[in-house]
Amino acid sequence: MTQDKTADSGIENEVSKGNKFQKPKGVHDILPDTHEYFTFVKKVVRHRCRQSGFRRISTPIFEFTDVFKRSIGNDTDIVSKEMYTFQDRKGRSLTLKPEGTAGVVRSYIEHNMQLLPQPVELYYIEPHFRYDRPQKGRFRQFWQFGFEMIGESDPALDAQLIHLAHLINEDLGVAELFKLQINSIGCMKKECRPRYMTDLKNFYFGKERSLCENCKGRTEKNPLRLLDCKEEDCVILAGLAPTLKDYLCPECKEYHEQLLDLLKALDIEYVENPSLVRGLDYYTKTVFEFWDRETGAQNAIGGGGRYDGLVEIMGGQPTPAVGFAAGIERIVDNMKREHIQVPRKDNLHVFVAQLGYEAKKKCLKLIQKLRDVGIKTVGALGKASIKAQLHLADRFQAPYTIIMGITEVRDNTAIIRDMKRGSQKIVSYDKVLDEMKKLIGEESLDTYSPGEVVY
Ligand code: HAM
């Protein structure tokens, strides 16, 4: 008999309570009420992206592990600690995507998108996976929407992309809660970031003992990350460290100044933050995040930046690019906290109650006819008593109930009951649809033509 490894490792309490399963730590069910928020966020994103000429892309949930290692960087937290990596049956190493940019760039190269008009503008709305320490707003499976502009470099593109993110925040009613933090981390030209890195390493040389456990290993491997550590001693040291801004090459400096000028022209408030470096290695020049005005970096709803070297690192031609992604759970949390209402589409119009087999048969047809004209309908065809069905109609909060019993079948009629007023009237079966449409109002009908399908 094989041993149950889960039970063996002592984590069986996480799998189930008694004989009831529970979800793994760090993931969550998106229940119907929350889905209304998710749907709204997705609609706003789709709408704004379409307006701006972006087209939607979905890359696979998993990629070869090297796609992420090479792009995000081996020494980042994401790659070194947070990836869900597994081997398939042929021993290939695969990883659930921890972020969207690497897959999009892989796809851009694989599908020769450099032959399309540039920049190629793509957006995605996808689940991502990180073995993060679960806490408020930090999950192991979370949704991001993101957009990437690949193929051109100009501060105006960075400004447009930031503006797009800002407009989405405004549409969602959360723009006021967040402030844009922005920085330039320079380029890979010798006199720019590499010169800074040498001086930064020299600065930290001999000071390792004052750093937190996490940062001790970073002085050689990933010294930029030392700048955005939130531990007190590390913050003090980072405040004394040389500033990247003083090392930017003339081109990066001018690029950044122009970007700030364009943001002003677009009326986008920002804070210049010299210690903003981001947790992914692929960035060059512009980096930015939207920070919670009160709690700061910990609850950033989104971030992005320019990544001019990534396409080449991933095997393509040198191609500049810029992108952004935001966490949908964090946005929805903020919307709920601010009591922002989203349009409810799930509310029912009518409940159909029936008594007797012949009535049930007629109702079965009627329900579909109602639905076909956009009347949101449920029927309790499995329930026996009218009392139980009316009770259910109340619980569904349907404003109307259609009732058919033996008499109505015989007379070819139906009863329409106004649930709020408690009044009811008898109408001819053939007139039920028209009558219901009148009561509900054409504008409230939930109709669509295939050209308008919203998913
Ligand atoms: P990121 O800053 O790692 O950037 O993630 C973007 C956003 O995803 C974060 O600001 C946060 O709202 C959300 N997020 C990240 N991790 C979690 C988590 N464990 N739980 C819940 N939400 C989370 C990127 O992913 C880059 N790919 C952005 C980008 C696109 N850069 C260029 N193009």
Short mmCIF file of C-alpha atoms in Angstrom, two decimals, residues 40-438:
data_model
loop_
_atom_site.label_atom_id
_atom_site.label_comp_id
_atom_site.label_asym_id
_atom_site.label_seq_id
_atom_site.Cartn_x
_atom_site.Cartn_y
_atom_site.Cartn_z
CA PHE A 40 -17.20 45.16 -13.78
CA VAL A 41 -13.41 45.51 -13.53
CA LYS A 42 -12.96 43.31 -16.60
CA LYS A 43 -15.52 45.34 -18.55
CA VAL A 44 -13.81 48.63 -17.71
CA VAL A 45 -10.42 47.20 -18.66
CA ARG A 46 -11.71 45.80 -21.95
CA HIS A 47 -13.47 49.03 -22.78
CA ARG A 48 -10.49 51.29 -22.03
CA CYS A 49 -8.03 48.95 -23.75
CA ARG A 50 -10.17 48.68 -26.87
CA GLN A 51 -10.49 52.47 -27.01
CA SER A 52 -6.70 52.67 -26.96
CA GLY A 53 -6.14 50.11 -29.70
CA PHE A 54 -5.02 47.25 -27.45
CA ARG A 55 -5.98 43.70 -28.41
CA ARG A 56 -6.48 40.85 -25.99
CA ILE A 57 -4.04 38.00 -25.56
CA SER A 58 -4.06 34.91 -23.37
CA THR A 59 -0.88 32.99 -22.88
CA PRO A 60 -0.85 29.51 -21.30
CA ILE A 61 -1.28 29.10 -17.56
CA PHE A 62 2.07 27.31 -17.54
CA GLU A 63 5.26 27.84 -19.52
CA PHE A 64 8.68 26.24 -19.56
CA THR A 65 10.34 27.32 -16.32
CA ASP A 66 13.21 28.99 -18.20
CA VAL A 67 10.79 31.54 -19.70
CA PHE A 68 10.40 33.03 -16.21
CA LYS A 69 13.93 32.40 -14.98
CA ARG A 70 15.46 34.19 -17.91
CA SER A 71 13.06 37.14 -17.92
CA ILE A 72 12.23 37.85 -14.28
CA GLY A 73 15.74 36.93 -13.12
CA ASN A 74 17.12 34.05 -11.06
CA ASP A 75 17.88 36.16 -8.02
CA THR A 76 14.46 37.76 -7.66
CA ASP A 77 12.07 36.67 -4.89
CA ILE A 78 9.57 35.51 -7.50
CA VAL A 79 11.97 33.07 -9.18
CA SER A 80 13.95 31.99 -6.14
CA LYS A 81 11.04 31.48 -3.72
CA GLU A 82 7.62 31.96 -5.21
CA MET A 83 7.18 29.84 -8.31
CA TYR A 84 4.94 26.80 -8.60
CA THR A 85 7.31 24.60 -10.56
CA PHE A 86 6.67 20.96 -11.47
CA GLN A 87 7.87 18.33 -13.87
CA ASP A 88 5.57 16.86 -16.48
CA ARG A 89 5.54 13.15 -17.27
CA LYS A 90 8.54 13.54 -19.59
CA GLY A 91 10.58 15.33 -16.96
CA ARG A 92 10.25 18.81 -18.48
CA SER A 93 10.27 21.64 -15.96
CA LEU A 94 7.12 23.76 -16.15
CA THR A 95 5.94 26.68 -14.03
CA LEU A 96 2.52 28.21 -13.40
CA LYS A 97 2.82 31.80 -14.58
CA PRO A 98 3.70 34.14 -11.72
CA GLU A 99 3.21 37.21 -13.94
CA GLY A 100 2.14 38.01 -17.48
CA THR A 101 4.94 39.90 -19.22
CA ALA A 102 7.32 36.95 -19.78
CA GLY A 103 4.66 34.86 -21.55
CA VAL A 104 3.52 37.79 -23.70
CA VAL A 105 7.11 38.49 -24.79
CA ARG A 106 7.67 34.78 -25.51
CA SER A 107 4.52 34.85 -27.63
CA TYR A 108 5.51 38.10 -29.41
CA ILE A 109 8.74 36.44 -30.52
CA GLU A 110 7.25 33.02 -31.29
CA HIS A 111 4.50 34.52 -33.48
CA ASN A 112 6.79 36.98 -35.29
CA MET A 113 4.79 39.93 -34.06
CA GLN A 114 7.68 42.21 -34.98
CA LEU A 115 6.23 41.99 -38.52
CA LEU A 116 3.01 43.67 -37.35
CA PRO A 117 2.66 47.46 -37.18
CA GLN A 118 4.63 48.57 -34.11
CA PRO A 119 4.12 49.05 -31.27
CA VAL A 120 2.09 45.90 -30.77
CA GLU A 121 -0.39 46.68 -28.01
CA LEU A 122 -1.71 43.73 -26.05
CA TYR A 123 -3.74 43.31 -22.88
CA TYR A 124 -4.63 40.34 -20.70
CA ILE A 125 -6.91 39.46 -17.81
CA GLU A 126 -5.62 36.24 -16.31
CA PRO A 127 -4.99 34.30 -13.11
CA HIS A 128 -1.39 34.16 -11.85
CA PHE A 129 0.32 32.06 -9.22
CA ARG A 130 2.92 32.93 -6.61
CA TYR A 131 3.92 30.97 -3.54
CA ASP A 132 3.69 34.16 -1.51
CA ARG A 133 3.14 34.30 2.26
CA PRO A 134 -0.66 34.61 2.35
CA GLN A 135 -1.92 37.80 3.99
CA LYS A 136 -4.42 40.51 3.26
CA GLY A 137 -4.33 41.27 -0.48
CA ARG A 138 -1.63 38.65 -1.07
CA PHE A 139 -2.74 35.35 -2.53
CA ARG A 140 -1.21 32.31 -4.12
CA GLN A 141 -3.62 32.51 -7.02
CA PHE A 142 -4.63 36.02 -7.97
CA TRP A 143 -5.98 37.83 -11.02
CA GLN A 144 -4.11 40.50 -12.87
CA PHE A 145 -5.07 42.66 -15.78
CA GLY A 146 -2.11 44.02 -17.65
CA PHE A 147 -1.08 45.68 -20.85
CA GLU A 148 2.11 45.67 -22.86
CA MET A 149 3.26 48.00 -25.66
CA ILE A 150 6.04 46.27 -27.55
CA GLY A 151 8.14 47.72 -30.37
CA GLU A 152 8.73 51.40 -29.69
CA SER A 153 10.46 53.66 -27.22
CA ASP A 154 9.36 57.17 -26.41
CA PRO A 155 8.43 58.87 -23.14
CA ALA A 156 5.04 59.59 -24.71
CA LEU A 157 4.31 55.85 -24.80
CA ASP A 158 5.18 55.46 -21.11
CA ALA A 159 2.94 58.44 -20.37
CA GLN A 160 0.09 56.98 -22.43
CA LEU A 161 0.36 53.65 -20.66
CA ILE A 162 0.38 55.26 -17.21
CA HIS A 163 -2.57 57.39 -18.31
CA LEU A 164 -4.47 54.27 -19.36
CA ALA A 165 -3.90 52.71 -15.93
CA HIS A 166 -4.97 55.96 -14.29
CA LEU A 167 -8.18 56.17 -16.37
CA ILE A 168 -9.08 52.62 -15.39
CA ASN A 169 -8.53 53.50 -11.72
CA GLU A 170 -10.79 56.52 -12.20
CA ASP A 171 -13.53 54.49 -13.88
CA LEU A 172 -13.39 52.01 -11.02
CA GLY A 173 -13.64 54.79 -8.45
CA VAL A 174 -10.28 54.04 -6.77
CA ALA A 175 -8.00 56.66 -8.37
CA GLU A 176 -8.16 58.95 -5.32
CA LEU A 177 -6.95 56.16 -3.02
CA PHE A 178 -3.67 55.65 -4.83
CA LYS A 179 -0.75 57.76 -5.78
CA LEU A 180 1.65 57.17 -8.62
CA GLN A 181 5.25 56.56 -7.52
CA ILE A 182 7.78 56.87 -10.28
CA ASN A 183 11.50 56.44 -10.83
CA SER A 184 14.07 55.72 -13.51
CA ILE A 185 16.46 52.83 -12.97
CA GLY A 186 18.56 53.73 -16.01
CA CYS A 187 19.75 51.52 -18.83
CA MET A 188 22.39 48.84 -19.23
CA LYS A 189 24.99 51.17 -20.85
CA LYS A 190 28.23 50.96 -18.89
CA GLU A 191 28.15 54.58 -17.74
CA CYS A 192 24.53 54.28 -16.50
CA ARG A 193 23.15 51.53 -14.22
CA PRO A 194 26.28 49.29 -14.21
CA ARG A 195 28.38 52.21 -12.92
CA TYR A 196 25.79 52.77 -10.21
CA MET A 197 25.70 49.07 -9.28
CA THR A 198 29.47 49.07 -8.73
CA ASP A 199 29.21 52.05 -6.40
CA LEU A 200 26.18 50.59 -4.66
CA LYS A 201 27.99 47.32 -3.97
CA ASN A 202 30.98 49.25 -2.69
CA PHE A 203 28.70 51.23 -0.41
CA TYR A 204 27.25 48.07 1.14
CA PHE A 205 30.63 46.34 1.38
CA GLY A 206 31.34 45.71 5.07
CA LYS A 207 27.82 46.72 6.12
CA GLU A 208 26.16 43.32 5.61
CA ARG A 209 25.85 42.74 9.33
CA SER A 210 23.48 45.71 9.65
CA LEU A 211 21.13 44.30 7.01
CA CYS A 212 18.07 42.12 7.61
CA GLU A 213 18.33 38.39 6.89
CA ASN A 214 16.64 38.77 3.51
CA CYS A 215 18.97 41.53 2.38
CA LYS A 216 22.23 39.90 3.50
CA GLY A 217 22.26 37.72 0.41
CA ARG A 218 21.35 40.58 -1.89
CA THR A 219 24.52 42.67 -1.71
CA GLU A 220 26.18 40.65 -4.45
CA LYS A 221 23.25 39.13 -6.30
CA ASN A 222 20.59 41.79 -6.41
CA PRO A 223 21.81 45.00 -4.74
CA LEU A 224 19.06 47.18 -6.26
CA ARG A 225 16.50 45.39 -4.07
CA LEU A 226 18.37 46.62 -0.97
CA LEU A 227 16.87 50.01 -1.71
CA ASP A 228 13.24 49.03 -1.29
CA CYS A 229 13.48 46.81 1.79
CA LYS A 230 11.05 47.95 4.48
CA GLU A 231 13.11 46.77 7.51
CA GLU A 232 14.13 49.72 9.68
CA ASP A 233 17.91 49.26 9.55
CA CYS A 234 17.84 48.61 5.81
CA VAL A 235 15.77 51.76 5.27
CA ILE A 236 18.34 53.81 7.19
CA LEU A 237 21.21 52.41 5.15
CA ALA A 238 19.31 52.85 1.88
CA GLY A 239 18.83 56.52 2.79
CA LEU A 240 22.61 56.93 2.94
CA ALA A 241 23.34 54.93 -0.23
CA PRO A 242 24.22 56.65 -3.52
CA THR A 243 21.14 57.62 -5.56
CA LEU A 244 20.57 56.18 -9.00
CA LYS A 245 19.28 59.49 -10.28
CA ASP A 246 22.79 60.96 -9.97
CA TYR A 247 24.15 58.20 -12.22
CA LEU A 248 21.65 58.24 -15.08
CA CYS A 249 23.26 58.66 -18.50
CA PRO A 250 22.19 61.83 -20.39
CA GLU A 251 19.74 59.85 -22.54
CA CYS A 252 17.98 58.22 -19.57
CA LYS A 253 17.92 61.52 -17.73
CA GLU A 254 16.30 63.34 -20.62
CA TYR A 255 13.87 60.46 -21.17
CA HIS A 256 12.74 60.62 -17.55
CA GLU A 257 12.42 64.41 -17.48
CA GLN A 258 10.28 64.31 -20.60
CA LEU A 259 8.08 61.62 -19.10
CA LEU A 260 7.50 63.68 -15.95
CA ASP A 261 6.67 66.69 -18.11
CA LEU A 262 4.13 64.65 -20.10
CA LEU A 263 2.53 63.32 -16.92
CA LYS A 264 2.08 66.89 -15.75
CA ALA A 265 0.49 67.75 -19.10
CA LEU A 266 -1.93 64.86 -18.55
CA ASP A 267 -2.71 66.11 -15.01
CA ILE A 268 -1.44 62.91 -13.43
CA GLU A 269 -0.15 63.47 -9.92
CA TYR A 270 3.06 61.62 -9.11
CA VAL A 271 5.73 61.27 -6.45
CA GLU A 272 9.32 60.85 -7.55
CA ASN A 273 10.59 57.92 -5.54
CA PRO A 274 14.36 57.26 -5.89
CA SER A 275 14.13 53.95 -4.01
CA LEU A 276 11.45 52.44 -6.24
CA VAL A 277 13.19 49.59 -8.07
CA ARG A 278 10.49 46.87 -8.55
CA GLY A 279 10.95 43.18 -7.86
CA LEU A 280 11.58 41.95 -11.39
CA ASP A 281 14.93 42.18 -13.18
CA TYR A 282 13.75 43.06 -16.66
CA TYR A 283 13.14 46.77 -16.18
CA THR A 284 15.09 49.60 -17.77
CA LYS A 285 14.50 53.34 -17.40
CA THR A 286 10.91 53.96 -16.23
CA VAL A 287 9.49 52.07 -13.25
CA PHE A 288 6.26 52.99 -11.49
CA GLU A 289 3.70 51.72 -9.01
CA PHE A 290 0.35 52.90 -7.70
CA TRP A 291 0.67 52.98 -3.91
CA ASP A 292 -2.08 53.15 -1.36
CA ARG A 293 -1.96 56.74 -0.04
CA GLU A 294 -2.11 55.51 3.54
CA THR A 295 -0.30 52.20 3.69
CA GLY A 296 2.23 52.59 0.86
CA ALA A 297 4.05 49.93 -1.11
CA GLN A 298 2.64 46.94 0.76
CA ASN A 299 -0.73 47.40 -0.86
CA ALA A 300 0.25 48.63 -4.31
CA ILE A 301 -2.57 47.90 -6.72
CA GLY A 302 -0.38 47.87 -9.75
CA GLY A 303 3.02 48.49 -11.19
CA GLY A 304 5.03 48.36 -14.34
CA GLY A 305 7.76 49.94 -16.35
CA ARG A 306 9.90 49.89 -19.44
CA TYR A 307 11.74 46.72 -20.38
CA ASP A 308 13.83 47.57 -23.43
CA GLY A 309 16.18 44.59 -23.12
CA LEU A 310 13.71 41.77 -22.52
CA VAL A 311 12.73 40.79 -26.07
CA GLU A 312 16.41 40.34 -26.92
CA ILE A 313 17.12 38.44 -23.68
CA MET A 314 14.27 36.10 -24.66
CA GLY A 315 15.81 35.41 -28.06
CA GLY A 316 14.22 38.10 -30.25
CA GLN A 317 15.58 41.17 -32.02
CA PRO A 318 16.41 44.16 -29.79
CA THR A 319 12.94 45.64 -29.23
CA PRO A 320 11.90 48.27 -26.70
CA ALA A 321 8.71 47.81 -24.66
CA VAL A 322 6.74 49.11 -21.74
CA GLY A 323 3.97 47.53 -19.65
CA PHE A 324 1.83 47.54 -16.54
CA ALA A 325 -0.22 45.07 -14.48
CA ALA A 326 -2.65 45.45 -11.60
CA GLY A 327 -4.07 42.99 -9.07
CA ILE A 328 -7.83 42.61 -9.43
CA GLU A 329 -8.40 41.25 -5.88
CA ARG A 330 -6.74 44.33 -4.41
CA ILE A 331 -8.82 46.65 -6.57
CA VAL A 332 -12.04 44.86 -5.67
CA ASP A 333 -11.13 44.98 -1.97
CA ASN A 334 -10.73 48.75 -2.24
CA MET A 335 -13.96 49.16 -4.17
CA LYS A 336 -15.84 47.23 -1.49
CA ARG A 337 -14.19 49.15 1.33
CA GLU A 338 -15.24 52.41 -0.31
CA HIS A 339 -18.80 51.05 -0.78
CA ILE A 340 -18.56 51.47 -4.53
CA GLN A 341 -21.60 49.86 -6.10
CA VAL A 342 -21.29 48.01 -9.37
CA PRO A 343 -24.18 47.35 -11.74
CA ARG A 344 -25.99 44.18 -10.64
CA LYS A 345 -26.90 41.96 -13.51
CA ASP A 346 -27.82 38.83 -11.59
CA ASN A 347 -31.14 40.03 -10.18
CA LEU A 348 -34.08 37.90 -11.36
CA HIS A 349 -37.18 39.21 -13.11
CA VAL A 350 -39.59 36.39 -12.56
CA PHE A 351 -40.11 33.14 -10.74
CA VAL A 352 -42.33 30.45 -12.27
CA ALA A 353 -44.41 28.26 -9.93
CA GLN A 354 -46.52 25.34 -11.07
CA LEU A 355 -48.79 22.63 -9.77
CA GLY A 356 -49.53 19.35 -11.56
CA TYR A 357 -47.75 17.56 -14.36
CA GLU A 358 -49.55 19.32 -17.25
CA ALA A 359 -48.75 22.73 -15.75
CA LYS A 360 -45.14 21.71 -15.30
CA LYS A 361 -44.97 20.78 -19.00
CA LYS A 362 -46.38 24.15 -20.06
CA CYS A 363 -44.09 26.01 -17.66
CA LEU A 364 -41.04 24.26 -19.01
CA LYS A 365 -41.76 25.83 -22.41
CA LEU A 366 -42.81 29.16 -20.95
CA ILE A 367 -39.59 29.50 -18.96
CA GLN A 368 -37.49 29.18 -22.10
CA LYS A 369 -39.70 31.64 -24.01
CA LEU A 370 -39.33 34.18 -21.19
CA ARG A 371 -35.58 33.72 -21.13
CA ASP A 372 -35.36 34.05 -24.92
CA VAL A 373 -36.85 37.55 -24.81
CA GLY A 374 -34.45 38.60 -22.05
CA ILE A 375 -36.60 38.02 -18.98
CA LYS A 376 -34.38 36.49 -16.29
CA THR A 377 -36.41 33.54 -15.07
CA VAL A 378 -36.11 30.65 -12.64
CA GLY A 379 -38.65 27.95 -11.99
CA ALA A 380 -38.79 25.44 -9.17
CA LEU A 381 -39.97 22.58 -11.33
CA GLY A 382 -38.80 20.03 -8.81
CA LYS A 383 -40.80 21.41 -5.89
CA ALA A 384 -44.19 19.93 -5.06
CA SER A 385 -46.26 22.43 -3.08
CA ILE A 386 -47.20 25.92 -4.24
CA LYS A 387 -46.49 27.21 -0.74
CA ALA A 388 -42.91 25.94 -0.88
CA GLN A 389 -42.48 27.47 -4.33
CA LEU A 390 -43.80 30.88 -3.30
CA HIS A 391 -41.51 30.78 -0.30
CA LEU A 392 -38.63 30.16 -2.66
CA ALA A 393 -39.79 33.00 -4.95
CA ASP A 394 -39.54 35.30 -1.93
CA ARG A 395 -36.05 34.11 -1.16
CA PHE A 396 -34.98 34.70 -4.77
CA GLN A 397 -36.38 38.24 -4.42
CA ALA A 398 -38.03 37.98 -7.84
CA PRO A 399 -40.41 40.93 -8.29
CA TYR A 400 -42.98 38.75 -10.13
CA THR A 401 -44.15 35.17 -9.95
CA ILE A 402 -46.05 33.39 -12.68
CA ILE A 403 -48.31 30.66 -11.27
CA MET A 404 -49.90 27.86 -13.28
CA GLY A 405 -52.05 25.07 -11.84
CA ILE A 406 -54.74 22.71 -13.08
CA THR A 407 -57.29 25.53 -13.57
CA GLU A 408 -54.86 27.69 -15.56
CA VAL A 409 -53.96 24.74 -17.81
CA ARG A 410 -57.64 24.07 -18.44
CA ASP A 411 -58.42 27.77 -19.15
CA ASN A 412 -55.18 28.38 -21.06
CA THR A 413 -54.25 31.20 -18.66
CA ALA A 414 -51.57 32.06 -16.11
CA ILE A 415 -51.53 34.10 -12.92
CA ILE A 416 -49.00 36.92 -12.66
CA ARG A 417 -48.32 37.90 -9.09
CA ASP A 418 -46.66 41.17 -8.08
CA MET A 419 -44.60 39.99 -5.13
CA LYS A 420 -44.13 43.40 -3.52
CA ARG A 421 -47.74 44.50 -3.65
CA GLY A 422 -49.16 41.03 -3.14
CA SER A 423 -51.63 41.66 -5.98
CA GLN A 424 -52.23 39.30 -8.88
CA LYS A 425 -54.02 39.10 -12.21
CA ILE A 426 -55.02 36.39 -14.62
CA VAL A 427 -53.82 36.70 -18.20
CA SER A 428 -54.24 34.53 -21.26
CA TYR A 429 -51.28 32.12 -21.63
CA ASP A 430 -50.50 33.57 -25.09
CA LYS A 431 -50.24 37.08 -23.63
CA VAL A 432 -47.87 36.23 -20.76
CA LEU A 433 -44.72 37.25 -22.65
CA ASP A 434 -46.09 40.63 -23.74
CA GLU A 435 -47.49 41.32 -20.31
CA MET A 436 -44.21 40.47 -18.60
CA LYS A 437 -42.23 42.61 -21.04
CA LYS A 438 -44.52 45.55 -20.22
#
